[in-house]
Amino acid sequence: MTAASQSPFQSLQHTEARARFDLLSIASYDVRLDLAADDATFRSVTTIRFTSRGGATFVDLKPARVNEIRLNGGALDVDLLERGRLPLDTLEGDNELVVDAVMRFRNDGEGLHRSVDPADGRHYVYGMSFMDAAPSIFACFDQPDLKAPYTFHVTAPVDWLVVGNAPGTSPEPGVWELEQSQPLSTYFVTLVAGPYHLVTDEHDGIPLGLSARASIARDLDADADELFTMTKQCFDEFHRLFGIRYPFGGYHQAFVPEFNAGAMENPGCVTFRDPLIFSSRVTRGVRIQRATTVAHEMAHQWFGNIVTPKWWDDLWLNESFAEYMGNRVTAEVTEYDDAWTHNAYARRQWGLVADQRPSTHPVAGNGAADATSALQDFDGISYAKGSSILKQLNATLGDDVFFAGTIDHFNRHRFGNATMHDLFTSWEEAAARHGSGTAAGSPLDLSSFTSNWLRTAGPDTIVLDRAARVVRRTPPAGHPADRSHTLRVATAELGGKWEVGALTVDSPETAYDVADHRAVVLDPFEDTWALVQPDPATVSALKALLPVTDDTRLRAGIWNNVRSAFHNAAIAPADVLDLLEAGIPVEDSDDAVFYTMPWAVSKVVPLAADPSAALGRIHAVALDKVGDAAAGSTLQLSAFQAAVSSATDAGQLRSWLAGRVVPDGIELDLDLRWRILVQLAVLGETDRAELGAALEAEPTARSRVEHSRAMASLPDAEAKAWAWSRFVGEVDVPNYELSAAGLGMWRPGQEQHTDEYVDRYFADVPRTVDVRSGWVLADAAQDFFPTTSLTEETVAKAHALIDLEGLDRSIRRRVVDLTDELEHRLAIRRAFPVR
Ligand SMILES: [Zn+2]
């Protein structure tokens, strides 16, 4: 097939959703699934009771085959099913639709995903309906505003556990009956089924559960206490802030294999990617990431699940709200009070860079015409930028008004749907009730806030012009805005202490007078959303100041400034290396090491005047940090990880792997052993036999992924062909292994083996729609992109692909972003040429 090949299913148009919403009201779903019959398919019998105003509509269904479909007792012609839709001619009043079909288990993390654990051969199933995969599990009217209660009846192998959105019982082995659920949108209906290991607890009348594959039962048990504790703390805090009790019965958190996203907030049964159950030691930052994810999904139980966006164009609000609340509640009530520092390292650049791409879009109302296009805008802008702007709004409104409006929103639309407009109306009314408004006494009007911050794309750039004695605010090109920024500024004399002051930037030029050599760091605590970069005098001063900067949060802000400047060719690679050498020795945050060192290795080193010398400097910084950090600390672990991935001395890697001269406090667990093997593969200092033996010695899911990464990283033609056979689908592998093969194959310095794949990428990627779809399609297009081919010629080829008519939209979006990344890196090279 060609690039113009058509998706097998039609994506729901907003206009179609509105028409169906006006026509139908869904009373209930009754779903019968038989998961025990065979490994490839399952029988799915769905009875939908609904009322209609009478007339034509359609039901969504993506089956392997159909046994029978009856509407109000009469059989329908199943041959009318086309591209996932079956036309229905409904009666005025009550209707009953019964669809008896056979569905395929999927293996791409969507629909009812079934996978085999390589550690023990056992099978696991979970449902991922988001955002339009529910019809591959059961027949439904698949749109967020046609909510209904669900009753599931499941037949499964006798040793399986079955958990869904509502409490369940097993009256006899292999038979599971779930109670009728609260009204749910189709996109968060799930089922988790398999020989999962289960841990239970209870809090405040809410039954709690945790589950994971049997082969990682010990790791789940080790973490259960931490997970339950933070879940309980978050429940108490959400109950306090939201004033409405959690309404979905029990709260089960299932860690499931090969999950594409971080997690999915299904009411009562949240699914998480199972690498979040740690089989090896991890940094504190990785634990904070998990904690904020737990809190984020809990926030969704209210914001998203009790009240759901009416259409996908408001999906951002779900994510922005959950992201803000997830960070805030984690910082305020769990042991991870440094969650905002983690956020600065882990999320800020994700959002800022996305907001500078040609593909940038407003946070709000992306005009999503259909479900597929809404998914394209599910990015750092929806999460990191949206969260930052809600944080600003909270600072403006104050907690009293912010939560009064939010609670009003929950009460008004409980178990229903709402829009962004509804929420902002609730906030304005709450402000009126609390007597807060503008200085002039008129009621609070959020419309200019909304249009400037939520309906206009791109970040303002805020920079200090020392000579002109002003701070300049420049709106993004092509997206005019007039935004008022309230931010803090950290300044310091050489040898002095940091002083923090407040600054309001509400015009193109704000007077700002500062001594010549004083360092000025704008917005180090992320009070606003803007692109801020240090000026040259500040960069020089920072080399002396970083080693005496004892505020962890301020250092995180400085690194965000530096990274933004580097992205925009406003700081030389050599200066970044100097700053790393100045800053890392005093770091006490493992996030600082975890995020800045790999960034420097992958982005800064290739653009340095002497890449191998630059890599050597980073390696030396990492090794020193391993020695200086407390033995056994996670700070030391993060430094050791950086030392491994910057190592070029095979002898040193070999001696670590063999357990000789391992630094005191470092324990060579599975994760570190594979990190070393991957680095040996990059250097061409291992072979397929050794990698195969390592996999065979410990054949876990994690090992398979790292084996895939290492195999693709080897510097020879066979390795690249091996990776490519996976990309084009000649060899079918699960999503994490596919991703690792793509990320492994493009390595700086291996151009002689990868050059031929530059052209092949642009020729082959359009046809990958024939072998995969959804998340995995877009992720593979990203992971196999020729990121190391830093030439104008590659950029030109990428643009030709972007212009190709009929190219899948999700592939185009990823190629647009990655091409922009190449262009930025070429701009850095032009600005700081290698002599
Ligand atoms: Zn979310």
Short mmCIF file of C-alpha atoms in Angstrom, two decimals, residues 325-496:
data_model
loop_
_atom_site.label_atom_id
_atom_site.label_comp_id
_atom_site.label_asym_id
_atom_site.label_seq_id
_atom_site.Cartn_x
_atom_site.Cartn_y
_atom_site.Cartn_z
CA MET A 325 -2.94 18.75 41.63
CA GLY A 326 -0.66 15.69 41.36
CA ASN A 327 2.47 17.78 41.92
CA ARG A 328 0.92 19.94 44.58
CA VAL A 329 -0.57 17.15 46.67
CA THR A 330 2.59 15.04 46.39
CA ALA A 331 4.68 17.98 47.62
CA GLU A 332 2.28 18.86 50.41
CA VAL A 333 1.25 15.55 51.96
CA THR A 334 3.67 12.78 50.96
CA GLU A 335 7.29 12.18 51.90
CA TYR A 336 8.28 13.76 48.56
CA ASP A 337 8.12 17.42 49.56
CA ASP A 338 10.62 18.20 46.76
CA ALA A 339 8.12 17.23 44.03
CA TRP A 340 8.26 20.72 42.49
CA THR A 341 12.03 20.49 42.11
CA HIS A 342 11.54 17.19 40.34
CA ASN A 343 8.91 18.83 38.15
CA ALA A 344 11.40 21.55 37.21
CA TYR A 345 13.86 18.95 35.92
CA ALA A 346 11.43 16.39 34.52
CA ARG A 347 8.60 18.39 32.97
CA ARG A 348 9.44 22.05 32.34
CA GLN A 349 11.56 21.57 29.21
CA TRP A 350 9.07 19.04 27.84
CA GLY A 351 6.41 21.73 27.83
CA LEU A 352 8.62 24.67 26.85
CA VAL A 353 10.17 22.91 23.87
CA ALA A 354 6.77 21.62 22.68
CA ASP A 355 5.47 25.18 22.94
CA GLN A 356 8.30 26.45 20.69
CA ARG A 357 7.79 23.82 17.96
CA PRO A 358 6.07 24.69 14.68
CA SER A 359 3.37 22.27 15.87
CA THR A 360 2.58 24.41 18.93
CA HIS A 361 -1.07 24.92 19.71
CA PRO A 362 -3.09 26.71 22.36
CA VAL A 363 -3.48 24.82 25.63
CA ALA A 364 -7.24 25.04 25.34
CA GLY A 365 -9.74 23.97 22.74
CA ASN A 366 -7.49 22.70 20.02
CA GLY A 367 -10.48 22.77 17.73
CA ALA A 368 -10.34 19.02 17.68
CA ALA A 369 -12.52 18.07 14.75
CA ASP A 370 -12.16 14.39 15.51
CA ALA A 371 -10.76 12.02 18.09
CA THR A 372 -7.54 11.27 16.17
CA SER A 373 -6.53 14.90 15.82
CA ALA A 374 -7.17 15.52 19.51
CA LEU A 375 -4.68 12.77 20.34
CA GLN A 376 -1.94 14.59 18.38
CA ASP A 377 -2.14 17.53 20.75
CA PHE A 378 -1.80 15.38 23.84
CA ASP A 379 1.67 16.61 24.69
CA GLY A 380 3.89 18.70 26.96
CA ILE A 381 1.61 21.65 26.31
CA SER A 382 -1.46 19.84 27.69
CA TYR A 383 0.45 18.66 30.76
CA ALA A 384 3.36 20.91 31.72
CA LYS A 385 2.20 24.22 30.29
CA GLY A 386 -1.43 23.71 31.29
CA SER A 387 -0.36 22.79 34.83
CA SER A 388 1.86 25.87 35.05
CA ILE A 389 -1.00 28.11 33.96
CA LEU A 390 -3.46 26.58 36.43
CA LYS A 391 -0.81 27.16 39.11
CA GLN A 392 -0.76 30.84 38.08
CA LEU A 393 -4.54 30.95 38.15
CA ASN A 394 -4.52 29.44 41.63
CA ALA A 395 -2.03 32.12 42.73
CA THR A 396 -4.36 34.78 41.30
CA LEU A 397 -7.62 33.42 42.73
CA GLY A 398 -6.31 32.07 46.03
CA ASP A 399 -7.17 28.61 47.36
CA ASP A 400 -10.58 29.59 48.73
CA VAL A 401 -11.97 30.70 45.39
CA PHE A 402 -10.05 28.11 43.37
CA PHE A 403 -11.48 25.17 45.33
CA ALA A 404 -14.93 26.68 45.86
CA GLY A 405 -15.25 26.96 42.08
CA THR A 406 -13.88 23.47 41.55
CA ILE A 407 -16.30 21.94 44.09
CA ASP A 408 -19.18 23.80 42.49
CA HIS A 409 -18.12 22.31 39.14
CA PHE A 410 -18.10 18.78 40.61
CA ASN A 411 -21.52 19.24 42.18
CA ARG A 412 -23.17 20.72 39.13
CA HIS A 413 -21.90 18.10 36.68
CA ARG A 414 -21.55 15.07 38.94
CA PHE A 415 -21.35 11.88 36.79
CA GLY A 416 -21.94 14.03 33.75
CA ASN A 417 -19.92 16.10 31.32
CA ALA A 418 -18.84 19.70 31.17
CA THR A 419 -16.75 22.17 29.24
CA MET A 420 -13.95 24.57 30.04
CA HIS A 421 -16.49 27.38 29.91
CA ASP A 422 -18.50 25.66 32.67
CA LEU A 423 -15.46 25.50 34.96
CA PHE A 424 -14.42 29.11 34.40
CA THR A 425 -18.00 30.20 35.07
CA SER A 426 -17.87 28.31 38.37
CA TRP A 427 -14.62 30.12 39.25
CA GLU A 428 -16.04 33.54 38.38
CA GLU A 429 -19.15 32.87 40.45
CA ALA A 430 -17.06 31.61 43.37
CA ALA A 431 -15.03 34.80 43.22
CA ALA A 432 -18.24 36.86 43.32
CA ARG A 433 -19.47 34.88 46.36
CA HIS A 434 -16.14 35.46 48.11
CA GLY A 435 -16.32 39.16 47.33
CA SER A 436 -13.15 39.07 45.27
CA GLY A 437 -12.93 40.77 41.92
CA THR A 438 -10.93 43.49 40.32
CA ALA A 439 -9.53 46.49 42.15
CA ALA A 440 -12.25 48.63 40.59
CA GLY A 441 -14.87 46.47 42.27
CA SER A 442 -16.24 44.88 39.11
CA PRO A 443 -16.77 41.12 39.12
CA LEU A 444 -13.88 38.83 38.23
CA ASP A 445 -13.68 38.32 34.48
CA LEU A 446 -11.32 35.55 33.42
CA SER A 447 -11.82 36.09 29.69
CA SER A 448 -8.59 37.99 29.07
CA PHE A 449 -6.62 35.49 31.19
CA THR A 450 -8.19 32.70 29.16
CA SER A 451 -7.52 34.26 25.78
CA ASN A 452 -3.91 35.22 26.56
CA TRP A 453 -2.77 32.13 28.40
CA LEU A 454 -5.04 29.33 27.24
CA ARG A 455 -6.18 30.28 23.77
CA THR A 456 -2.92 31.71 22.41
CA ALA A 457 -0.07 29.37 21.49
CA GLY A 458 3.60 29.78 22.26
CA PRO A 459 5.63 31.26 25.13
CA ASP A 460 6.69 34.90 25.48
CA THR A 461 10.45 35.34 25.53
CA ILE A 462 11.68 37.36 28.49
CA VAL A 463 15.30 38.52 28.46
CA LEU A 464 17.45 41.04 30.24
CA ASP A 465 18.97 43.75 28.02
CA ARG A 466 21.65 44.99 30.40
CA ALA A 467 22.89 47.82 28.19
CA ALA A 468 19.40 49.19 27.62
CA ARG A 469 18.52 48.66 31.31
CA VAL A 470 15.30 46.86 30.49
CA VAL A 471 13.73 43.44 30.62
CA ARG A 472 12.21 42.72 27.23
CA ARG A 473 9.05 40.73 26.66
CA THR A 474 8.52 39.41 23.14
CA PRO A 475 5.39 37.46 22.22
CA PRO A 476 5.88 34.37 20.06
CA ALA A 477 6.10 35.06 16.34
CA GLY A 478 2.72 34.63 14.72
CA HIS A 479 0.85 34.41 18.05
CA PRO A 480 0.25 37.96 19.30
CA ALA A 481 -0.51 38.21 23.00
CA ASP A 482 -0.42 40.76 25.80
CA ARG A 483 0.45 38.78 28.91
CA SER A 484 1.24 40.07 32.34
CA HIS A 485 3.99 38.06 34.05
CA THR A 486 4.51 38.08 37.80
CA LEU A 487 7.79 36.43 38.63
CA ARG A 488 10.70 36.31 40.96
CA VAL A 489 14.24 37.20 39.94
CA ALA A 490 17.36 35.84 41.62
CA THR A 491 20.44 38.04 41.46
CA ALA A 492 23.93 37.79 42.92
CA GLU A 493 27.29 39.52 42.86
CA LEU A 494 30.34 37.39 42.26
CA GLY A 495 31.27 35.97 45.62
CA GLY A 496 28.01 37.20 47.11
#
